PDB file of C-alpha atoms in Angstrom:
ATOM      1  CA  GLY A 137     108.851  93.875 180.074  1.00 69.00           C
ATOM      2  CA  GLN A 138     111.806  92.159 181.367  1.00 76.00           C
ATOM      3  CA  ASN A 139     115.540  92.441 180.684  1.00 87.00           C
ATOM      4  CA  ILE A 140     118.170  89.764 181.814  1.00 92.00           C
ATOM      5  CA  ASP A 141     121.850  89.897 180.629  1.00 94.00           C
ATOM      6  CA  GLN A 142     124.324  87.812 181.569  1.00 96.00           C
ATOM      7  CA  PRO A 143     128.197  86.992 179.284  1.00 96.00           C
ATOM      8  CA  THR A 144     127.950  85.217 176.027  1.00 94.00           C
ATOM      9  CA  GLU A 145     130.801  82.987 177.058  1.00 95.00           C
ATOM     10  CA  MET A 146     133.767  82.926 179.702  1.00 97.00           C
ATOM     11  CA  THR A 147     136.417  80.414 180.485  1.00 97.00           C
ATOM     12  CA  ALA A 148     138.060  78.630 183.191  1.00 97.00           C
ATOM     13  CA  THR A 149     140.706  76.402 185.166  1.00 96.00           C
ATOM     14  CA  GLU A 150     139.827  73.029 186.078  1.00 97.00           C
ATOM     15  CA  GLY A 151     140.151  72.942 189.610  1.00 97.00           C
ATOM     16  CA  ALA A 152     139.391  77.105 189.775  1.00 97.00           C
ATOM     17  CA  ILE A 153     136.135  78.450 191.010  1.00 97.00           C
ATOM     18  CA  VAL A 154     133.769  80.846 188.333  1.00 97.00           C
ATOM     19  CA  GLN A 155     131.657  83.174 188.889  1.00 98.00           C
ATOM     20  CA  ILE A 156     128.706  83.750 186.593  1.00 98.00           C
ATOM     21  CA  ASN A 157     126.695  87.088 186.962  1.00 98.00           C
ATOM     22  CA  CYS A 158     123.701  87.546 185.967  1.00 97.00           C
ATOM     23  CA  THR A 159     121.669  91.211 185.995  1.00 96.00           C
ATOM     24  CA  TYR A 160     118.183  91.282 185.859  1.00 94.00           C
ATOM     25  CA  GLN A 161     115.396  94.352 185.380  1.00 91.00           C
ATOM     26  CA  THR A 162     111.658  93.525 185.509  1.00 87.00           C
ATOM     27  CA  SER A 163     108.177  94.655 187.392  1.00 82.00           C
ATOM     28  CA  GLY A 164     108.205  91.490 189.531  1.00 84.00           C
ATOM     29  CA  PHE A 165     108.990  87.938 189.590  1.00 87.00           C
ATOM     30  CA  ASN A 166     108.611  84.733 191.956  1.00 86.00           C
ATOM     31  CA  GLY A 167     111.408  83.946 192.209  1.00 90.00           C
ATOM     32  CA  LEU A 168     115.708  83.302 189.802  1.00 93.00           C
ATOM     33  CA  PHE A 169     116.938  80.330 188.506  1.00 93.00           C
ATOM     34  CA  TRP A 170     119.491  78.813 186.941  1.00 95.00           C
ATOM     35  CA  TYR A 171     119.959  76.340 184.369  1.00 94.00           C
ATOM     36  CA  GLN A 172     122.959  74.548 182.791  1.00 95.00           C
ATOM     37  CA  GLN A 173     122.470  73.008 179.019  1.00 94.00           C
ATOM     38  CA  HIS A 174     125.736  70.786 178.130  1.00 94.00           C
ATOM     39  CA  ALA A 175     125.088  71.446 174.094  1.00 89.00           C
ATOM     40  CA  GLY A 176     122.606  69.064 172.558  1.00 86.00           C
ATOM     41  CA  GLU A 177     120.607  68.884 175.396  1.00 89.00           C
ATOM     42  CA  ALA A 178     117.759  70.308 176.799  1.00 90.00           C
ATOM     43  CA  PRO A 179     118.690  72.295 180.919  1.00 91.00           C
ATOM     44  CA  THR A 180     118.418  70.516 183.642  1.00 91.00           C
ATOM     45  CA  PHE A 181     117.626  72.778 186.915  1.00 89.00           C
ATOM     46  CA  LEU A 182     120.749  74.096 189.005  1.00 93.00           C
ATOM     47  CA  SER A 183     119.230  75.809 191.597  1.00 92.00           C
ATOM     48  CA  TYR A 184     116.227  78.578 192.896  1.00 91.00           C
ATOM     49  CA  ASN A 185     115.971  81.442 194.595  1.00 93.00           C
ATOM     50  CA  VAL A 186     113.621  83.496 196.080  1.00 91.00           C
ATOM     51  CA  LEU A 187     114.669  85.258 198.849  1.00 92.00           C
ATOM     52  CA  ASP A 188     118.147  87.520 198.599  1.00 95.00           C
ATOM     53  CA  GLY A 189     121.279  86.091 199.901  1.00 96.00           C
ATOM     54  CA  LEU A 190     123.127  82.716 199.005  1.00 96.00           C
ATOM     55  CA  GLU A 191     122.062  79.124 198.451  1.00 92.00           C
ATOM     56  CA  GLU A 192     124.337  76.421 198.448  1.00 93.00           C
ATOM     57  CA  LYS A 193     123.982  72.880 197.229  1.00 89.00           C
ATOM     58  CA  GLY A 194     127.829  70.842 196.729  1.00 93.00           C
ATOM     59  CA  ARG A 195     129.788  72.443 194.197  1.00 96.00           C
ATOM     60  CA  PHE A 196     127.444  75.188 193.127  1.00 96.00           C
ATOM     61  CA  SER A 197     126.026  78.135 194.634  1.00 97.00           C
ATOM     62  CA  SER A 198     123.600  81.070 193.617  1.00 97.00           C
ATOM     63  CA  PHE A 199     122.980  84.273 195.161  1.00 97.00           C
ATOM     64  CA  LEU A 200     119.530  86.844 194.702  1.00 97.00           C
ATOM     65  CA  SER A 201     119.654  90.639 195.475  1.00 96.00           C
ATOM     66  CA  ARG A 202     116.526  91.606 194.611  1.00 94.00           C
ATOM     67  CA  SER A 203     117.201  95.373 195.187  1.00 93.00           C
ATOM     68  CA  LYS A 204     120.128  94.962 193.389  1.00 94.00           C
ATOM     69  CA  GLY A 205     118.699  93.723 190.012  1.00 95.00           C
ATOM     70  CA  TYR A 206     121.569  90.979 190.156  1.00 96.00           C
ATOM     71  CA  SER A 207     122.298  87.150 190.585  1.00 97.00           C
ATOM     72  CA  TYR A 208     125.138  85.013 190.128  1.00 98.00           C
ATOM     73  CA  LEU A 209     126.253  81.394 189.892  1.00 98.00           C
ATOM     74  CA  LEU A 210     129.519  80.030 191.478  1.00 98.00           C
ATOM     75  CA  LEU A 211     131.139  76.884 190.670  1.00 97.00           C
ATOM     76  CA  LYS A 212     133.589  75.361 192.746  1.00 97.00           C
ATOM     77  CA  GLU A 213     136.253  72.665 192.038  1.00 97.00           C
ATOM     78  CA  LEU A 214     135.305  72.786 188.621  1.00 97.00           C
ATOM     79  CA  GLN A 215     135.531  69.468 186.533  1.00 97.00           C
ATOM     80  CA  MET A 216     135.754  68.749 182.471  1.00 96.00           C
ATOM     81  CA  LYS A 217     132.219  67.842 182.597  1.00 96.00           C
ATOM     82  CA  ASP A 218     131.283  71.655 183.642  1.00 97.00           C
ATOM     83  CA  SER A 219     131.516  72.458 180.407  1.00 97.00           C
ATOM     84  CA  ALA A 220     128.010  73.822 179.289  1.00 96.00           C
ATOM     85  CA  SER A 221     125.889  76.809 178.424  1.00 95.00           C
ATOM     86  CA  TYR A 222     124.462  78.231 182.281  1.00 96.00           C
ATOM     87  CA  LEU A 223     121.067  80.251 181.964  1.00 95.00           C
ATOM     88  CA  CYS A 224     119.773  82.380 184.476  1.00 95.00           C
ATOM     89  CA  ALA A 225     116.031  82.455 184.157  1.00 92.00           C
ATOM     90  CA  LEU A 226     112.837  84.195 186.219  1.00 90.00           C
ATOM     91  CA  ASP A 227     109.963  83.092 187.300  1.00 85.00           C
ATOM     92  CA  ASP A 228     107.542  84.729 185.563  1.00 72.00           C
ATOM     93  CA  LYS A 229     106.315  81.911 182.779  1.00 70.00           C
ATOM     94  CA  ILE A 230     110.851  81.042 183.352  1.00 76.00           C
ATOM     95  CA  ILE A 231     112.273  83.986 181.365  1.00 82.00           C
ATOM     96  CA  PHE A 232     115.324  83.162 180.322  1.00 88.00           C
ATOM     97  CA  GLY A 233     118.255  85.253 179.650  1.00 88.00           C
ATOM     98  CA  LYS A 234     120.801  84.383 176.380  1.00 87.00           C
ATOM     99  CA  GLY A 235     122.751  82.316 178.761  1.00 91.00           C
ATOM    100  CA  THR A 236     126.454  81.897 178.982  1.00 93.00           C
ATOM    101  CA  ARG A 237     128.743  79.821 177.575  1.00 93.00           C
ATOM    102  CA  LEU A 238     131.551  78.618 179.993  1.00 95.00           C
ATOM    103  CA  HIS A 239     134.250  76.393 178.543  1.00 94.00           C
ATOM    104  CA  ILE A 240     136.591  74.932 180.795  1.00 95.00           C
ATOM    105  CA  LEU A 241     140.612  74.421 180.812  1.00 94.00           C
ATOM    106  CA  PRO A 242     142.173  71.435 181.339  1.00 93.00           C
TER     107      PRO A 242
ATOM    108  CA  SER B  78     110.881  65.071 189.568  1.00 76.00           C
ATOM    109  CA  ALA B  79     108.676  64.748 186.741  1.00 84.00           C
ATOM    110  CA  VAL B  80     109.701  62.209 184.079  1.00 90.00           C
ATOM    111  CA  ILE B  81     108.754  64.113 180.211  1.00 93.00           C
ATOM    112  CA  SER B  82     108.725  61.538 176.592  1.00 94.00           C
ATOM    113  CA  GLN B  83     108.497  64.409 173.610  1.00 96.00           C
ATOM    114  CA  LYS B  84     108.743  63.297 170.869  1.00 96.00           C
ATOM    115  CA  PRO B  85     109.445  62.867 167.970  1.00 96.00           C
ATOM    116  CA  SER B  86     113.396  63.712 169.267  1.00 94.00           C
ATOM    117  CA  ARG B  87     113.976  64.939 165.212  1.00 95.00           C
ATOM    118  CA  ASP B  88     112.719  65.150 161.957  1.00 97.00           C
ATOM    119  CA  ILE B  89     113.259  66.540 158.315  1.00 97.00           C
ATOM    120  CA  CYS B  90     110.182  68.981 156.791  1.00 97.00           C
ATOM    121  CA  GLN B  91     109.303  70.110 153.998  1.00 97.00           C
ATOM    122  CA  ARG B  92     108.246  73.959 153.948  1.00 97.00           C
ATOM    123  CA  GLY B  93     104.512  74.456 153.546  1.00 97.00           C
ATOM    124  CA  THR B  94     103.855  71.167 156.119  1.00 97.00           C
ATOM    125  CA  SER B  95     102.852  70.400 159.551  1.00 98.00           C
ATOM    126  CA  LEU B  96     104.537  69.110 161.926  1.00 98.00           C
ATOM    127  CA  THR B  97     102.672  67.698 164.917  1.00 98.00           C
ATOM    128  CA  ILE B  98     105.133  67.682 168.436  1.00 98.00           C
ATOM    129  CA  GLN B  99     103.912  65.461 171.909  1.00 98.00           C
ATOM    130  CA  CYS B 100     104.566  65.651 175.397  1.00 97.00           C
ATOM    131  CA  GLN B 101     103.773  63.465 177.245  1.00 97.00           C
ATOM    132  CA  VAL B 102     104.591  63.553 181.066  1.00 95.00           C
ATOM    133  CA  ASP B 103     104.489  60.470 183.499  1.00 94.00           C
ATOM    134  CA  SER B 104     102.438  62.927 186.416  1.00 91.00           C
ATOM    135  CA  GLN B 105      99.558  65.537 186.406  1.00 91.00           C
ATOM    136  CA  VAL B 106     100.755  68.869 186.311  1.00 89.00           C
ATOM    137  CA  THR B 107      99.312  72.336 185.994  1.00 86.00           C
ATOM    138  CA  MET B 108     101.647  74.030 183.958  1.00 85.00           C
ATOM    139  CA  MET B 109     103.111  73.053 181.068  1.00 92.00           C
ATOM    140  CA  PHE B 110     105.003  75.598 178.552  1.00 94.00           C
ATOM    141  CA  TRP B 111     105.869  75.212 175.017  1.00 97.00           C
ATOM    142  CA  TYR B 112     109.444  76.738 173.893  1.00 95.00           C
ATOM    143  CA  ARG B 113     111.634  77.391 171.696  1.00 96.00           C
ATOM    144  CA  GLN B 114     115.510  77.245 170.969  1.00 93.00           C
ATOM    145  CA  GLN B 115     117.133  78.660 167.596  1.00 90.00           C
ATOM    146  CA  PRO B 116     120.726  77.813 167.083  1.00 84.00           C
ATOM    147  CA  GLY B 117     123.073  79.017 169.119  1.00 80.00           C
ATOM    148  CA  GLN B 118     120.352  81.155 171.364  1.00 85.00           C
ATOM    149  CA  SER B 119     118.495  80.570 174.392  1.00 87.00           C
ATOM    150  CA  LEU B 120     114.991  79.322 174.853  1.00 91.00           C
ATOM    151  CA  THR B 121     112.097  81.745 173.762  1.00 93.00           C
ATOM    152  CA  LEU B 122     108.955  81.141 175.620  1.00 93.00           C
ATOM    153  CA  ILE B 123     106.078  79.796 173.004  1.00 96.00           C
ATOM    154  CA  ALA B 124     103.117  79.535 174.738  1.00 95.00           C
ATOM    155  CA  THR B 125     101.526  78.249 178.029  1.00 94.00           C
ATOM    156  CA  ALA B 126      98.977  75.343 177.628  1.00 94.00           C
ATOM    157  CA  ASN B 127      95.931  75.138 179.645  1.00 87.00           C
ATOM    158  CA  GLN B 128      94.230  72.273 180.370  1.00 87.00           C
ATOM    159  CA  GLY B 129      90.590  72.661 179.128  1.00 84.00           C
ATOM    160  CA  SER B 130      91.093  76.503 177.661  1.00 85.00           C
ATOM    161  CA  GLU B 131      93.158  77.934 174.550  1.00 90.00           C
ATOM    162  CA  ALA B 132      96.795  78.805 175.057  1.00 94.00           C
ATOM    163  CA  THR B 133      98.622  81.608 176.525  1.00 94.00           C
ATOM    164  CA  TYR B 134     100.423  82.841 173.599  1.00 96.00           C
ATOM    165  CA  GLU B 135     103.557  84.780 174.468  1.00 93.00           C
ATOM    166  CA  SER B 136     103.962  88.546 172.186  1.00 92.00           C
ATOM    167  CA  GLY B 137     105.095  87.320 168.450  1.00 93.00           C
ATOM    168  CA  PHE B 138     103.867  84.281 168.752  1.00 96.00           C
ATOM    169  CA  VAL B 139     100.237  82.794 167.542  1.00 96.00           C
ATOM    170  CA  ILE B 140      97.530  80.115 167.339  1.00 96.00           C
ATOM    171  CA  ASP B 141      96.839  79.891 163.466  1.00 97.00           C
ATOM    172  CA  LYS B 142     101.078  79.101 163.470  1.00 97.00           C
ATOM    173  CA  PHE B 143     101.216  77.192 166.841  1.00 98.00           C
ATOM    174  CA  PRO B 144      98.147  75.827 167.464  1.00 97.00           C
ATOM    175  CA  ILE B 145      98.079  73.914 171.083  1.00 97.00           C
ATOM    176  CA  SER B 146      96.606  70.981 172.572  1.00 95.00           C
ATOM    177  CA  ARG B 147      96.175  70.559 176.276  1.00 95.00           C
ATOM    178  CA  PRO B 148      93.829  67.979 176.460  1.00 93.00           C
ATOM    179  CA  ASN B 149      94.293  66.379 180.300  1.00 94.00           C
ATOM    180  CA  LEU B 150      97.136  66.872 182.624  1.00 93.00           C
ATOM    181  CA  THR B 151      99.258  64.739 181.319  1.00 95.00           C
ATOM    182  CA  PHE B 152      99.748  65.400 177.659  1.00 96.00           C
ATOM    183  CA  SER B 153     100.227  68.582 175.388  1.00 97.00           C
ATOM    184  CA  THR B 154     100.595  68.848 171.448  1.00 97.00           C
ATOM    185  CA  LEU B 155     102.429  71.280 169.915  1.00 98.00           C
ATOM    186  CA  THR B 156     102.367  71.631 166.148  1.00 98.00           C
ATOM    187  CA  VAL B 157     104.386  73.905 163.597  1.00 98.00           C
ATOM    188  CA  SER B 158     102.321  74.856 160.857  1.00 98.00           C
ATOM    189  CA  ASN B 159     103.430  75.793 156.898  1.00 97.00           C
ATOM    190  CA  MET B 160     106.724  75.448 157.949  1.00 97.00           C
ATOM    191  CA  SER B 161     109.140  77.681 156.258  1.00 97.00           C
ATOM    192  CA  PRO B 162     113.198  77.526 157.077  1.00 95.00           C
ATOM    193  CA  GLU B 163     112.789  80.546 159.897  1.00 95.00           C
ATOM    194  CA  ASP B 164     111.071  77.465 161.235  1.00 96.00           C
ATOM    195  CA  SER B 165     114.130  75.041 161.739  1.00 96.00           C
ATOM    196  CA  SER B 166     114.783  75.349 165.996  1.00 95.00           C
ATOM    197  CA  ILE B 167     114.932  72.898 168.830  1.00 95.00           C
ATOM    198  CA  TYR B 168     111.071  73.092 169.927  1.00 96.00           C
ATOM    199  CA  LEU B 169     110.986  71.721 174.087  1.00 96.00           C
ATOM    200  CA  CYS B 170     108.041  71.579 176.252  1.00 96.00           C
ATOM    201  CA  SER B 171     108.337  72.072 179.956  1.00 94.00           C
ATOM    202  CA  VAL B 172     106.238  71.642 183.851  1.00 91.00           C
ATOM    203  CA  ASP B 173     106.350  73.232 186.569  1.00 83.00           C
ATOM    204  CA  GLU B 174     106.805  71.085 189.162  1.00 74.00           C
ATOM    205  CA  GLN B 175     107.305  73.468 192.353  1.00 65.00           C
ATOM    206  CA  GLY B 176     109.204  72.569 194.489  1.00 60.00           C
ATOM    207  CA  ASP B 177     112.360  71.815 194.338  1.00 60.00           C
ATOM    208  CA  TYR B 178     112.791  70.855 191.204  1.00 63.00           C
ATOM    209  CA  GLY B 179     112.249  73.739 188.796  1.00 74.00           C
ATOM    210  CA  TYR B 180     111.313  73.263 185.504  1.00 84.00           C
ATOM    211  CA  THR B 181     111.597  70.218 184.040  1.00 88.00           C
ATOM    212  CA  PHE B 182     112.532  70.140 180.736  1.00 91.00           C
ATOM    213  CA  GLY B 183     111.115  67.335 178.021  1.00 92.00           C
ATOM    214  CA  SER B 184     114.672  66.038 175.809  1.00 91.00           C
ATOM    215  CA  GLY B 185     113.162  68.734 172.989  1.00 94.00           C
ATOM    216  CA  THR B 186     112.433  68.254 169.523  1.00 96.00           C
ATOM    217  CA  ARG B 187     114.705  69.224 166.456  1.00 95.00           C
ATOM    218  CA  LEU B 188     113.246  70.318 163.479  1.00 96.00           C
ATOM    219  CA  THR B 189     115.066  70.930 160.253  1.00 96.00           C
ATOM    220  CA  VAL B 190     112.204  72.505 157.643  1.00 96.00           C
ATOM    221  CA  VAL B 191     114.031  72.239 153.871  1.00 96.00           C
TER     222      VAL B 191
END
């Protein structure tokens, strides 16, 4: 089976940097997704890591280490609109973690 | 990325009845999926909708409760049958676009069973 763990909630300050961690156990997967979901809306795609290492996309970066079963999403220069849930998901029929609710304080 | 039209956006239904949710994509896609998101929870995969064959259901979900149709590469339906209050949830369809877009989601159907 598969198991995905991420913190339930985090709080950060506008303009700061926050790292959301995701650990997983699985027998195999194609890659790892990060999605953003604002309350009452559908998830939107942020990033997809296939190889180990860091993928940077503007203010958002995502890291994957297959040997450690670990990923993180790094958000820089936080803005109020970044307040949302962030979902880590394994690309094996896309199995989602429970999500991390991120609260941004002014 | 693909544009997905999902309807209805919300409905309130009586227990014991059934509701069919439709998902229309503006391009042909191989893989379509149906998810459930219960209040305050993450997304749970219900099934993969296969074109030309029966859907593939995940553990805990059965065809009699959640029949799925996939008549072509742009359309799918999910029916929630014999509903109970425990079925109150958001139901989302999703497509696998490959490439840079990952999986794209419909806007969801918010179902309340009373």
